[in-house]
Every structure is written in structure tokens, then in C-alpha cells.
Tab-separated table of C-alpha atoms and ligand atoms in Angstrom:
chain	number	residue	atom	x	y	z
A	1	UNK	CA	0.000	0.000	0.000
A	2	UNK	CA	1.303	3.420	-0.909
A	3	UNK	CA	-0.795	6.499	-0.228
A	4	UNK	CA	1.836	8.942	-1.486
A	5	UNK	CA	1.132	10.905	-4.654
A	6	UNK	CA	3.899	10.877	-7.250
A	7	UNK	CA	5.968	14.020	-7.852
A	8	UNK	CA	3.990	14.549	-11.087
A	9	UNK	CA	0.689	14.292	-9.196
A	10	UNK	CA	1.884	16.826	-6.601
A	11	UNK	CA	2.889	19.186	-9.385
A	12	UNK	CA	-0.462	18.643	-11.118
A	13	UNK	CA	-2.343	19.515	-7.921
A	14	UNK	CA	-0.290	22.659	-7.417
A	15	UNK	CA	-0.703	23.709	-11.058
A	16	UNK	CA	-4.483	23.219	-11.123
A	17	UNK	CA	-4.835	24.923	-7.724
A	18	UNK	CA	-2.881	27.967	-8.888
A	19	UNK	CA	-4.867	28.081	-12.132
A	20	UNK	CA	-8.220	27.825	-10.306
A	21	UNK	CA	-7.264	30.502	-7.790
A	22	UNK	CA	-5.968	32.896	-10.460
A	23	UNK	CA	-8.342	32.342	-13.384
A	24	UNK	CA	-11.574	31.214	-11.706
A	25	UNK	CA	-11.450	32.532	-8.132
A	26	UNK	CA	-11.835	36.256	-8.925
A	27	UNK	CA	-14.973	35.618	-11.050
A	28	UNK	CA	-16.860	33.072	-8.953
A	29	UNK	CA	-19.642	35.384	-7.792
A	30	UNK	CA	-19.952	37.262	-11.097
A	31	UNK	CA	-20.442	33.963	-12.995
A	32	UNK	CA	-22.848	32.708	-10.335
A	33	UNK	CA	-24.954	35.863	-10.627
A	34	UNK	CA	-24.977	35.851	-14.444
A	35	UNK	CA	-25.964	32.150	-14.529
A	36	UNK	CA	-23.878	31.588	-17.623
A	37	UNK	CA	-20.961	29.280	-18.191
A	38	UNK	CA	-18.004	31.555	-19.052
A	39	UNK	CA	-17.104	30.404	-22.572
A	40	UNK	CA	-13.974	32.580	-22.394
A	41	UNK	CA	-12.615	30.122	-19.807
A	42	UNK	CA	-12.744	27.205	-22.240
A	43	UNK	CA	-9.431	27.872	-24.067
A	44	UNK	CA	-7.709	28.387	-20.722
A	45	UNK	CA	-9.040	25.067	-19.421
A	46	UNK	CA	-7.963	23.448	-22.691
A	47	UNK	CA	-4.437	24.895	-22.482
A	48	UNK	CA	-3.985	23.045	-19.203
A	49	UNK	CA	-5.427	19.785	-20.541
A	50	UNK	CA	-8.591	20.153	-18.455
A	51	UNK	CA	-10.955	19.623	-21.394
A	52	UNK	CA	-9.286	16.340	-22.301
A	53	UNK	CA	-8.015	15.072	-18.988
A	54	UNK	CA	-8.190	11.315	-19.487
A	55	UNK	CA	-8.153	10.988	-23.240
A	56	UNK	CA	-5.425	9.456	-25.327
A	57	UNK	CA	-2.667	11.662	-26.629
A	58	UNK	CA	-3.486	10.593	-30.225
A	59	UNK	CA	-6.679	12.663	-29.838
A	60	UNK	CA	-4.781	15.553	-28.238
A	61	UNK	CA	-5.779	14.457	-24.731
A	62	UNK	CA	-3.670	14.804	-21.602
A	63	UNK	CA	-3.653	11.015	-21.120
A	64	UNK	CA	-4.076	11.287	-17.358
A	65	UNK	CA	-5.209	8.524	-15.029
A	66	UNK	CA	-8.429	8.418	-13.068
A	67	UNK	CA	-6.497	9.421	-9.912
A	68	UNK	CA	-5.179	12.482	-11.758
A	69	UNK	CA	-8.680	13.248	-13.047
A	70	UNK	CA	-9.821	13.369	-9.415
A	71	UNK	CA	-6.981	15.742	-8.528
A	72	UNK	CA	-8.087	18.131	-11.319
A	73	UNK	CA	-11.796	18.045	-10.393
A	74	UNK	CA	-11.064	18.363	-6.670
A	75	UNK	CA	-8.862	21.419	-7.127
A	76	UNK	CA	-11.330	23.217	-9.411
A	77	UNK	CA	-14.253	22.413	-7.058
A	78	UNK	CA	-12.349	23.790	-4.082
A	79	UNK	CA	-12.551	27.192	-5.791
A	80	UNK	CA	-15.744	26.897	-7.877
A	81	UNK	CA	-17.941	23.782	-7.751
A	82	UNK	CA	-20.035	24.976	-10.724
A	83	UNK	CA	-17.048	25.126	-13.066
A	84	UNK	CA	-15.930	21.734	-11.733
A	85	UNK	CA	-19.380	20.351	-12.554
A	86	UNK	CA	-19.090	21.582	-16.131
A	87	UNK	CA	-15.575	20.172	-16.484
A	88	UNK	CA	-16.811	16.849	-15.046
A	89	UNK	CA	-19.842	16.655	-17.367
A	90	UNK	CA	-17.711	17.510	-20.414
A	91	UNK	CA	-14.922	15.041	-19.598
A	92	UNK	CA	-16.565	12.385	-17.463
A	93	UNK	CA	-19.884	11.968	-19.257
A	94	UNK	CA	-19.900	13.174	-22.871
A	95	UNK	CA	-16.285	12.685	-23.942
A	96	UNK	CA	-15.886	9.557	-21.788
A	97	UNK	CA	-18.909	7.911	-23.389
A	98	UNK	CA	-17.416	8.575	-26.840
A	99	UNK	CA	-13.932	7.436	-25.761
A	100	UNK	CA	-15.247	4.263	-24.109
A	101	UNK	CA	-17.787	3.150	-26.693
A	102	UNK	CA	-17.233	5.117	-29.888
A	103	UNK	CA	-15.673	3.467	-32.924
A	104	UNK	CA	-12.350	4.740	-34.245
A	105	UNK	CA	-14.031	7.060	-36.735
A	106	UNK	CA	-16.296	8.600	-34.067
A	107	UNK	CA	-13.396	9.063	-31.673
A	108	UNK	CA	-11.349	10.759	-34.404
A	109	UNK	CA	-14.298	12.948	-35.367
A	110	UNK	CA	-15.425	14.175	-31.948
A	111	UNK	CA	-12.690	13.745	-29.348
A	112	UNK	CA	-10.100	16.180	-30.758
A	113	UNK	CA	-12.648	19.034	-30.825
A	114	UNK	CA	-13.838	18.239	-27.307
A	115	UNK	CA	-10.280	17.897	-26.053
A	116	UNK	CA	-9.162	21.169	-27.648
A	117	UNK	CA	-12.114	22.900	-25.985
A	118	UNK	CA	-13.562	23.986	-29.331
A	119	UNK	CA	-16.891	22.610	-28.147
A	120	UNK	CA	-18.372	21.695	-24.796
A	121	UNK	CA	-19.785	18.214	-24.374
A	122	UNK	CA	-23.277	17.384	-23.106
A	123	UNK	CA	-24.778	14.054	-22.104
A	124	UNK	CA	-28.518	13.420	-22.112
A	125	UNK	CA	-30.025	10.616	-20.090
A	126	UNK	CA	-32.572	12.239	-17.739
A	127	UNK	CA	-36.113	13.094	-18.815
A	128	UNK	CA	-38.921	14.932	-17.061
A	129	UNK	CA	-40.615	11.680	-16.098
A	130	UNK	CA	-37.529	9.456	-15.987
A	131	UNK	CA	-34.795	10.471	-13.540
A	132	UNK	CA	-33.761	7.760	-11.097
A	133	UNK	CA	-35.729	5.323	-13.242
A	134	UNK	CA	-33.738	6.318	-16.310
A	135	UNK	CA	-34.606	3.132	-18.194
A	136	UNK	CA	-38.222	4.356	-18.206
A	137	UNK	CA	-37.252	7.060	-20.712
A	138	UNK	CA	-39.662	8.016	-23.493
A	139	UNK	CA	-37.270	9.465	-26.050
A	140	UNK	CA	-37.172	7.159	-29.041
A	141	UNK	CA	-34.866	6.650	-31.985
A	142	UNK	CA	-36.527	4.872	-34.884
A	143	UNK	CA	-34.559	3.457	-37.785
A	144	UNK	CA	-35.633	4.739	-41.195
A	145	UNK	CA	-33.456	3.298	-43.937
A	146	UNK	CA	-29.901	4.456	-43.273
A	147	UNK	CA	-31.024	7.000	-40.668
A	148	UNK	CA	-32.299	7.178	-37.102
A	149	UNK	CA	-35.088	9.616	-36.247
A	150	UNK	CA	-34.988	10.861	-32.646
A	151	UNK	CA	-38.058	12.229	-30.858
A	152	UNK	CA	-38.403	13.251	-27.223
A	153	UNK	CA	-36.952	15.643	-24.664
A	154	UNK	CA	-34.074	15.446	-22.198
A	155	UNK	CA	-34.273	17.399	-18.933
A	156	UNK	CA	-31.619	18.974	-16.656
A	157	UNK	CA	-28.866	18.605	-19.246
A	158	UNK	CA	-25.555	20.217	-18.341
A	159	UNK	CA	-24.576	22.310	-21.414
A	160	UNK	CA	-27.948	21.537	-23.014
A	161	UNK	CA	-27.980	24.998	-24.596
A	162	UNK	CA	-24.280	25.521	-25.155
A	163	UNK	CA	-22.921	22.031	-25.783
A	164	UNK	CA	-21.503	21.524	-29.276
A	165	UNK	CA	-21.642	17.730	-29.105
A	166	UNK	CA	-24.223	15.736	-27.187
A	167	UNK	CA	-24.561	12.069	-26.379
A	168	UNK	CA	-28.253	11.181	-26.300
A	169	UNK	CA	-29.692	7.995	-24.874
A	170	UNK	CA	-32.923	6.793	-26.499
A	171	UNK	CA	-35.195	3.759	-26.748
A	172	UNK	CA	-34.621	1.844	-29.977
A	173	UNK	CA	-36.682	-1.262	-29.144
A	174	UNK	CA	-39.159	-0.825	-26.313
A	175	UNK	CA	-39.981	-4.562	-26.207
A	176	UNK	CA	-36.420	-5.327	-25.091
A	177	UNK	CA	-36.568	-3.134	-21.955
A	178	UNK	CA	-33.175	-1.782	-20.892
A	179	UNK	CA	-31.574	-3.904	-23.638
A	180	UNK	CA	-33.545	-1.901	-26.162
A	181	UNK	CA	-31.846	1.408	-25.361
A	182	UNK	CA	-29.075	2.891	-27.522
A	183	UNK	CA	-26.795	5.916	-27.478
A	184	UNK	CA	-26.288	8.470	-30.247
A	185	UNK	CA	-23.915	11.327	-30.724
A	186	UNK	CA	-25.582	14.436	-32.112
A	187	UNK	CA	-24.041	17.787	-32.997
A	188	UNK	CA	-25.475	21.110	-31.961
A	189	UNK	CA	-27.311	22.629	-34.890
A	190	UNK	CA	-28.609	19.328	-36.264
A	191	UNK	CA	-32.093	19.958	-37.684
A	192	UNK	CA	-34.783	18.859	-35.245
A	193	UNK	CA	-32.620	19.364	-32.131
A	194	UNK	CA	-33.209	22.489	-30.059
A	195	UNK	CA	-32.593	23.807	-26.582
A	196	UNK	CA	-35.630	24.057	-24.347
A	197	UNK	CA	-36.056	25.727	-20.983
A	198	UNK	CA	-32.928	26.951	-19.226
A	199	UNK	CA	-33.150	26.102	-15.527
A	200	UNK	CA	-32.946	28.862	-12.922
A	201	UNK	CA	-31.055	26.981	-10.232
A	202	UNK	CA	-30.395	27.122	-6.491
A	203	UNK	CA	-26.688	26.501	-7.006
A	204	UNK	CA	-24.114	25.454	-9.600
A	205	UNK	CA	-25.411	28.471	-11.478
A	206	UNK	CA	-22.330	29.059	-13.643
A	207	UNK	CA	-22.909	25.599	-15.108
A	208	UNK	CA	-25.586	25.786	-17.787
A	209	UNK	CA	-28.496	23.365	-17.301
A	210	UNK	CA	-31.363	23.113	-19.760
A	211	UNK	CA	-33.839	20.949	-21.570
A	212	UNK	CA	-32.990	19.583	-25.024
A	213	UNK	CA	-35.847	18.796	-27.407
A	214	UNK	CA	-35.738	16.381	-30.359
A	215	UNK	CA	-38.441	16.659	-33.007
A	216	UNK	CA	-37.901	14.349	-35.943
A	217	UNK	CA	-34.168	14.822	-35.506
A	218	UNK	CA	-32.629	12.709	-38.259
A	219	UNK	CA	-29.080	11.400	-37.938
A	220	UNK	CA	-27.226	8.857	-40.050
A	221	UNK	CA	-26.380	5.405	-38.712
A	222	UNK	CA	-22.813	6.683	-38.218
A	223	UNK	CA	-24.180	8.524	-35.150
A	224	UNK	CA	-25.105	5.333	-33.305
A	225	UNK	CA	-22.616	5.219	-30.402
A	226	UNK	CA	-21.683	1.720	-29.320
A	227	UNK	CA	-23.789	-1.269	-30.244
A	228	UNK	CA	-27.514	-0.990	-30.779
A	229	UNK	CA	-29.290	-2.069	-27.591
A	230	UNK	CA	-26.184	-1.545	-25.417
A	231	UNK	CA	-26.772	2.148	-24.664
A	232	UNK	CA	-28.156	1.698	-21.173
A	233	UNK	CA	-25.563	-0.870	-20.139
A	234	UNK	CA	-22.830	1.425	-21.465
A	235	UNK	CA	-24.433	4.335	-19.599
A	236	UNK	CA	-24.087	2.469	-16.306
A	237	UNK	CA	-20.384	1.977	-17.063
A	238	UNK	CA	-19.993	5.682	-17.862
A	239	UNK	CA	-21.697	6.462	-14.546
A	240	UNK	CA	-19.344	4.121	-12.669
A	241	UNK	CA	-16.507	6.470	-13.533
A	242	UNK	CA	-18.624	9.663	-13.586
A	243	UNK	CA	-19.546	9.070	-9.958
A	244	UNK	CA	-15.886	8.986	-8.948
A	245	UNK	CA	-15.694	12.476	-10.476
A	246	UNK	CA	-18.688	13.669	-8.434
A	247	UNK	CA	-17.042	12.219	-5.330
A	248	UNK	CA	-13.879	14.211	-6.135
A	249	UNK	CA	-16.002	17.309	-6.710
A	250	UNK	CA	-17.570	16.767	-3.273
A	251	UNK	CA	-14.151	16.444	-1.627
A	252	UNK	CA	-12.978	19.644	-3.317
A	253	UNK	CA	-16.093	21.591	-2.366
A	254	UNK	CA	-15.850	20.386	1.240
A	255	UNK	CA	-12.157	21.312	1.340
A	256	UNK	CA	-12.952	24.829	0.104
A	257	UNK	CA	-15.749	25.208	2.664
A	258	UNK	CA	-13.556	23.857	5.462
A	259	UNK	CA	-10.713	26.248	4.609
A	260	UNK	CA	-13.130	29.198	4.512
A	261	UNK	CA	-14.517	28.160	7.919
A	262	UNK	CA	-11.037	27.767	9.373
A	263	UNK	CA	-9.953	31.193	8.091
A	264	UNK	CA	-13.048	32.868	9.479
A	265	UNK	CA	-12.823	31.050	12.840
A	266	UNK	CA	-9.316	32.455	13.348
A	267	UNK	CA	-10.313	36.011	12.375
A	268	UNK	CA	-13.714	36.416	14.006
A	269	UNK	CA	-13.584	37.525	17.625
A	270	UNK	CA	-16.411	37.172	20.145
A	271	UNK	CA	-16.221	37.335	23.942
A	272	UNK	CA	-12.726	38.797	23.552
A	273	UNK	CA	-11.199	35.890	21.664
A	274	UNK	CA	-11.193	34.274	18.213
A	275	UNK	CA	-14.172	31.923	17.863
A	276	UNK	CA	-11.603	29.213	16.963
A	277	UNK	CA	-10.765	29.190	20.688
A	278	UNK	CA	-14.216	27.769	21.503
A	279	UNK	CA	-14.376	24.007	21.710
A	280	UNK	CA	-17.737	23.929	19.890
A	281	UNK	CA	-16.067	25.469	16.823
A	282	UNK	CA	-12.928	23.327	17.140
A	283	UNK	CA	-14.987	20.143	17.104
A	284	UNK	CA	-16.743	21.182	13.936
A	285	UNK	CA	-13.379	21.878	12.294
A	286	UNK	CA	-11.934	18.581	13.546
A	287	UNK	CA	-14.955	16.561	12.450
A	288	UNK	CA	-14.971	18.127	9.000
A	289	UNK	CA	-11.225	17.672	8.476
A	290	UNK	CA	-11.614	14.004	9.470
A	291	UNK	CA	-14.636	13.385	7.240
A	292	UNK	CA	-12.943	15.084	4.267
A	293	UNK	CA	-9.940	12.784	4.649
A	294	UNK	CA	-12.216	9.727	4.860
A	295	UNK	CA	-14.087	10.799	1.707
A	296	UNK	CA	-10.809	11.514	-0.070
A	297	UNK	CA	-9.543	8.018	0.709
A	298	UNK	CA	-12.747	6.383	-0.602
A	299	UNK	CA	-12.621	8.556	-3.734
A	300	UNK	CA	-8.971	7.966	-4.588
A	301	UNK	CA	-9.308	4.267	-3.827
A	302	UNK	CA	-12.140	3.980	-6.334
A	303	UNK	CA	-10.043	5.926	-8.872
A	304	UNK	CA	-6.999	3.742	-8.180
A	305	UNK	CA	-9.039	0.561	-8.720
A	306	UNK	CA	-10.427	1.977	-11.940
A	307	UNK	CA	-6.880	2.733	-13.109
A	308	UNK	CA	-6.055	-0.937	-12.461
A	309	UNK	CA	-8.836	-1.887	-14.853
A	310	UNK	CA	-11.223	-3.085	-12.164
A	311	UNK	CA	-15.005	-2.671	-12.351
A	312	UNK	CA	-15.846	-0.155	-9.599
A	313	UNK	CA	-19.665	-0.043	-9.420
A	314	UNK	CA	-19.691	-0.543	-5.653
A	315	UNK	CA	-16.628	1.574	-4.877
A	316	UNK	CA	-17.807	4.452	-7.110
A	317	UNK	CA	-21.230	4.551	-5.471
A	318	UNK	CA	-19.743	4.310	-1.971
A	319	UNK	CA	-17.364	7.180	-2.710
A	320	UNK	CA	-20.107	9.308	-4.293
A	321	UNK	CA	-22.602	8.631	-1.488
A	322	UNK	CA	-20.202	9.261	1.370
A	323	UNK	CA	-18.372	12.210	-0.173
A	324	UNK	CA	-21.512	14.085	-1.277
A	325	UNK	CA	-23.247	13.688	2.092
A	326	UNK	CA	-20.026	14.644	3.866
A	327	UNK	CA	-19.816	17.767	1.684
A	328	UNK	CA	-23.381	18.799	2.574
A	329	UNK	CA	-22.385	18.683	6.249
A	330	UNK	CA	-19.147	20.583	5.595
A	331	UNK	CA	-20.996	23.356	3.744
A	332	UNK	CA	-23.639	23.519	6.479
A	333	UNK	CA	-20.971	23.822	9.204
A	334	UNK	CA	-19.160	26.446	7.138
A	335	UNK	CA	-22.287	28.637	7.160
A	336	UNK	CA	-22.825	27.957	10.878
A	337	UNK	CA	-19.271	28.960	11.757
A	338	UNK	CA	-19.754	32.183	9.788
A	339	UNK	CA	-22.941	32.976	11.718
A	340	UNK	CA	-24.908	35.753	9.994
A	341	UNK	CA	-21.980	36.367	7.642
A	342	UNK	CA	-22.520	32.848	6.331
A	343	UNK	CA	-25.892	33.958	5.057
A	344	UNK	CA	-24.702	36.845	2.904
A	345	UNK	CA	-22.804	36.958	-0.371
A	346	UNK	CA	-19.729	38.773	0.967
A	347	UNK	CA	-18.311	35.437	2.114
A	348	UNK	CA	-17.972	32.174	0.143
A	349	UNK	CA	-19.970	30.114	2.680
A	350	UNK	CA	-23.435	30.732	1.224
A	351	UNK	CA	-22.343	29.688	-2.276
A	352	UNK	CA	-20.820	26.413	-1.114
A	353	UNK	CA	-24.086	25.830	0.779
A	354	UNK	CA	-26.169	26.397	-2.380
A	355	UNK	CA	-23.866	24.478	-4.720
A	356	UNK	CA	-23.411	21.419	-2.545
A	357	UNK	CA	-26.949	20.079	-2.665
A	358	UNK	CA	-26.641	19.035	-6.307
A	359	UNK	CA	-23.994	16.504	-5.289
A	360	UNK	CA	-26.445	14.227	-3.446
A	361	UNK	CA	-28.760	14.371	-6.501
A	362	UNK	CA	-26.809	14.467	-9.794
A	363	UNK	CA	-25.502	11.225	-11.374
A	364	UNK	CA	-27.836	9.291	-9.095
A	365	UNK	CA	-29.317	10.448	-5.801
A	366	UNK	CA	-28.048	9.208	-2.440
A	367	UNK	CA	-31.013	6.848	-2.313
A	368	UNK	CA	-30.026	5.367	-5.675
A	369	UNK	CA	-26.384	5.028	-4.557
A	370	UNK	CA	-27.572	3.030	-1.532
A	371	UNK	CA	-29.677	0.885	-3.830
A	372	UNK	CA	-26.667	0.235	-6.124
A	373	UNK	CA	-24.391	-0.553	-3.162
A	374	UNK	CA	-26.946	-2.883	-1.575
A	375	UNK	CA	-27.475	-4.724	-4.869
A	376	UNK	CA	-23.736	-5.207	-5.218
A	377	UNK	CA	-23.416	-6.446	-1.637
A	378	UNK	CA	-26.344	-8.833	-1.953
A	379	UNK	CA	-25.019	-10.294	-5.192
A	380	UNK	CA	-21.586	-11.050	-3.742
B	401	LIG	C1	-27.789	20.805	-11.992
B	401	LIG	C2	-28.131	19.482	-12.569
B	401	LIG	C3	-27.364	18.967	-13.603
B	401	LIG	C4	-27.702	17.744	-14.188
B	401	LIG	N1	-26.999	17.307	-15.285
B	401	LIG	C5	-27.444	16.215	-15.952
B	401	LIG	C6	-26.848	15.841	-17.200
B	401	LIG	O1	-25.902	16.483	-17.678
B	401	LIG	N2	-27.348	14.776	-17.864
B	401	LIG	C7	-28.377	14.034	-17.380
B	401	LIG	O2	-28.791	13.082	-18.034
B	401	LIG	N3	-28.973	14.358	-16.196
B	401	LIG	C8	-28.534	15.437	-15.478
B	401	LIG	N4	-29.134	15.796	-14.298
B	401	LIG	C9	-30.259	14.996	-13.800
B	401	LIG	C10	-29.962	14.210	-12.526
B	401	LIG	O3	-29.100	13.145	-12.813
B	401	LIG	C11	-31.331	13.769	-11.956
B	401	LIG	O4	-31.942	14.937	-11.440
B	401	LIG	C12	-31.192	12.717	-10.884
B	401	LIG	O5	-30.771	11.500	-11.434
B	401	LIG	C13	-32.508	12.492	-10.112
B	401	LIG	O6	-33.601	12.324	-10.972
B	401	LIG	P1	-34.925	13.179	-10.728
B	401	LIG	O7	-34.521	14.585	-10.586
B	401	LIG	O8	-35.915	12.848	-11.774
B	401	LIG	O9	-35.469	12.677	-9.304
B	401	LIG	P2	-36.441	11.447	-9.045
B	401	LIG	O10	-35.903	10.218	-9.686
B	401	LIG	O11	-37.844	11.834	-9.355
B	401	LIG	O12	-36.293	11.290	-7.466
B	401	LIG	C14	-37.055	12.031	-6.529
B	401	LIG	C15	-36.762	11.443	-5.151
B	401	LIG	O13	-37.221	10.068	-5.087
B	401	LIG	C16	-36.153	9.243	-4.706
B	401	LIG	N5	-36.264	7.929	-5.361
B	401	LIG	C17	-36.497	7.674	-6.680
B	401	LIG	N6	-36.473	6.360	-6.902
B	401	LIG	C18	-36.222	5.751	-5.718
B	401	LIG	C19	-36.056	4.400	-5.294
B	401	LIG	N7	-36.134	3.381	-6.148
B	401	LIG	N8	-35.812	4.174	-3.982
B	401	LIG	C20	-35.718	5.198	-3.104
B	401	LIG	N9	-35.861	6.497	-3.446
B	401	LIG	C21	-36.088	6.769	-4.727
B	401	LIG	C22	-34.902	9.969	-5.156
B	401	LIG	O14	-33.761	9.517	-4.446
B	401	LIG	C23	-35.272	11.400	-4.820
B	401	LIG	O15	-35.074	11.643	-3.460
B	401	LIG	C24	-28.800	16.997	-13.678
B	401	LIG	C25	-29.550	17.493	-12.611
B	401	LIG	C26	-29.244	18.726	-12.083
B	401	LIG	C27	-30.113	19.250	-10.970
């Protein structure tokens, strides 16, 4: 067992931290207020390899491991969870699905543009009436000669309005249940595909979230991603790694909230002394520091196992469940330690508190993670 990061991983963490603090930190509140993903950040993310973190160098990717992916997401989330969410959706859902299941031609066509940050990636599974029960989706893709015709609507899609390339999951043979679901890759601007309602969100507001509507959207058979009928099974594999990314995002957010709480506890004086001198505050800091470390270990263990080629369904869900719920507590304590100043926008506490709640919901709610973990345990 070796818990030490390599010299390269230490350097990566320092580099991404410095980048996030310099290029993202000063704009966090402005981007949150405007509720728009800052497209001007995209080339800067790309220059650092953050739009192609885990993809092969032949596609221009940074060729990093899953452990290194976690380092990148964690360090961005520490400064701005919303930007980390966008980076995670682009890399860990859209581009990953193409890299994992696309054929050579599809990879060559889409990955270089995603990796270079020329386009943002989106990934559409959820529908208005099919969230946790994603296999109950209504969107269909019907074969017509050499084409597929997609009809339906996807809800809560990260980069739904601004994504240049989208992976869409649709029913291709309802009679076959979850084995009758397939994935397609569709480019922004394809006739019949349009952005629907943009969501006005509690948190993660700099990450665009909107509906995507398909009305007789016709794509050639070259857009079928992976084998016909394998789309849902492939989706679960994409989520196995995506959830490690959400766990890393949770660790980063909690770390940012903890550091803000620690800073404030040392500065703020009541009853003639810094509030950090009170045991009630110290215990919160100690508990959060301990829980963050525990979540970090679960997260990096899942990433390490994935890097060894192991299936990580159980480990990914455990990391995501524990880390996201830990982060909710860390953000809550951060506000509490700030007192009234935790409730106003002059301090970072309120934004961590708003952003964090998505983490127990997106890529499978906590309830669904427990269900996945229990299924894995019972089948062992
Ligand atoms: C900001 C944001 C970004 C998102 N980005 C994307 C994206 O890019 N692509 C995408 O496809 N989706 C995306 N989503 C959707 C997200 O994955 C879903 O919201 C999530 O999976 C939950 O689905 P739902 O909202 O329909 O809730 P529901 O499934 O309706 O759940 C409601 C409640 O019921 C509980 N519940 C449901 N089923 C069970 C069960 N069997 N046992 C116990 N409890 C249960 C849930 O845990 C939850 O508490 C995003 C969502 C948000 C808010």
C-alpha cells in the first residue's frame, strides 16, 4: 500500500490549484450571478489539458489517469464547484462515453474538438418523467433506412444549450426493456434538435443546465454510439466512472468550505477571543477535516481501482454517497461557523451551501447510490 502521490501528481495539484485561484477565483460570484458558463474560460481550461483530462494523446488528450482526473476536479471544485461540474460533465460523461464506446471514426471525429475545448460536451439521459428510473425514458430513436429519427426531450442537461456535441440515450426497441436502449452522438445545430427551458437553479449556477428537445431529428447510422441495444448498459459503465468524479467534486467543495470556515474562525472575535478558541467550533473543524480525509480516501481508492482496470460499481457509489453527504455537512458547518456572515454573499460560505446540494442528486441520488451498493453487496 502506498498512499503517497507521485511528484507529477503533486505538481499537477499545485498547477491546477494555482490556475483555479488565479483564473476562476476572482470571477466566482460574477459567474454565479450571471448564470452563464463563461465560454472565455474554455481555451484556458484546454491549455492546461482540463478539457481532455483522461483521453489518449493521439486525440490531443492529456492522457491522465483516473487518480489524476480526481486531482483536477477536486482542485477546481475547491474554488468553484459549478465550473468543476461543467468540467466533469464535459470530460466524465460526454467525452468519456465517446472514448469508451465510440468506434475509431467517431473518436477521431469528436474527441479532438472536445479535447481542444472547441466545443463543450453534453450528455442526455434524464427526462422529465424518468430520472432515477432512467430506463423508463420516453425518447425514441426509430430506424428509417440508413437514418435514425430521434423524438423526445431530455431534462436537466448540463450544457444543453451551449454544448456543441451531445450524447443522447434513447429507446430503440421498447420490447427489449433496458436492452432496447441505444446511445447516439448528435451535434449542436442538427435539424430537429433544439434547446428548451434553461433552468434557474439554487446553485451550480455558472454551469448551464437546460432541456434539449428532439423533433424528428434525423441522424445517419454513423451517429449510433456503441452497439444498438447496449446504450443503457454502457451508460451504467460511464456512470461508474462519472460518480468517482462527483465524489472528487464533493471532496474539493468540502475542502474549500472547510478552509473558509477555518480562516473565518481564526479572524472572528467574540467574547474577547477568536471563535476558533471555543471548543464547539474546534470540534466542527476537527470533524470536517476528518470526514474530508475519509471521503478523499474512498474517492482515490475507487479511482486507483479503476486505473487498475477493475469494475468499480460498488466503490464508485460508496465514494459518491459518502463524499456528497459529507460535503453537505461541511458546507452547512461552514455557514454555521460564519454565523450571519454565512448567510450573505460577501463570504464564500453561502455559495458552497447552495452548490453542494446538487452533489447528493446528480448522477444518481443518495437513495439510488444506496440501492446500487446494496445490490452489489447482496449479489456477492
Ligand atoms: C444541476 C443538474 C445537472 C444535471 N446534469 C445532468 C446531465 O448532464 N445529464 C443528465 O442526463 N442528467 C442530469 N441531471 C439529472 C440528474 O441526474 C437527476 O436529477 C437525478 O438523477 C434524479 O432524478 P430526478 O430529478 O428525476 O429525481 P427522481 O428520480 O424523481 O427522485 C425524486 C426522489 O425520489 C427518490 N427515489 C427515486 N427512486 C427511488 C427508489 N427506487 N428508492 C428510493 N428512493 C427513490 C430519489 O432519491 C429522490 O429523493 C442533472 C440534474 C441537475 C439538478
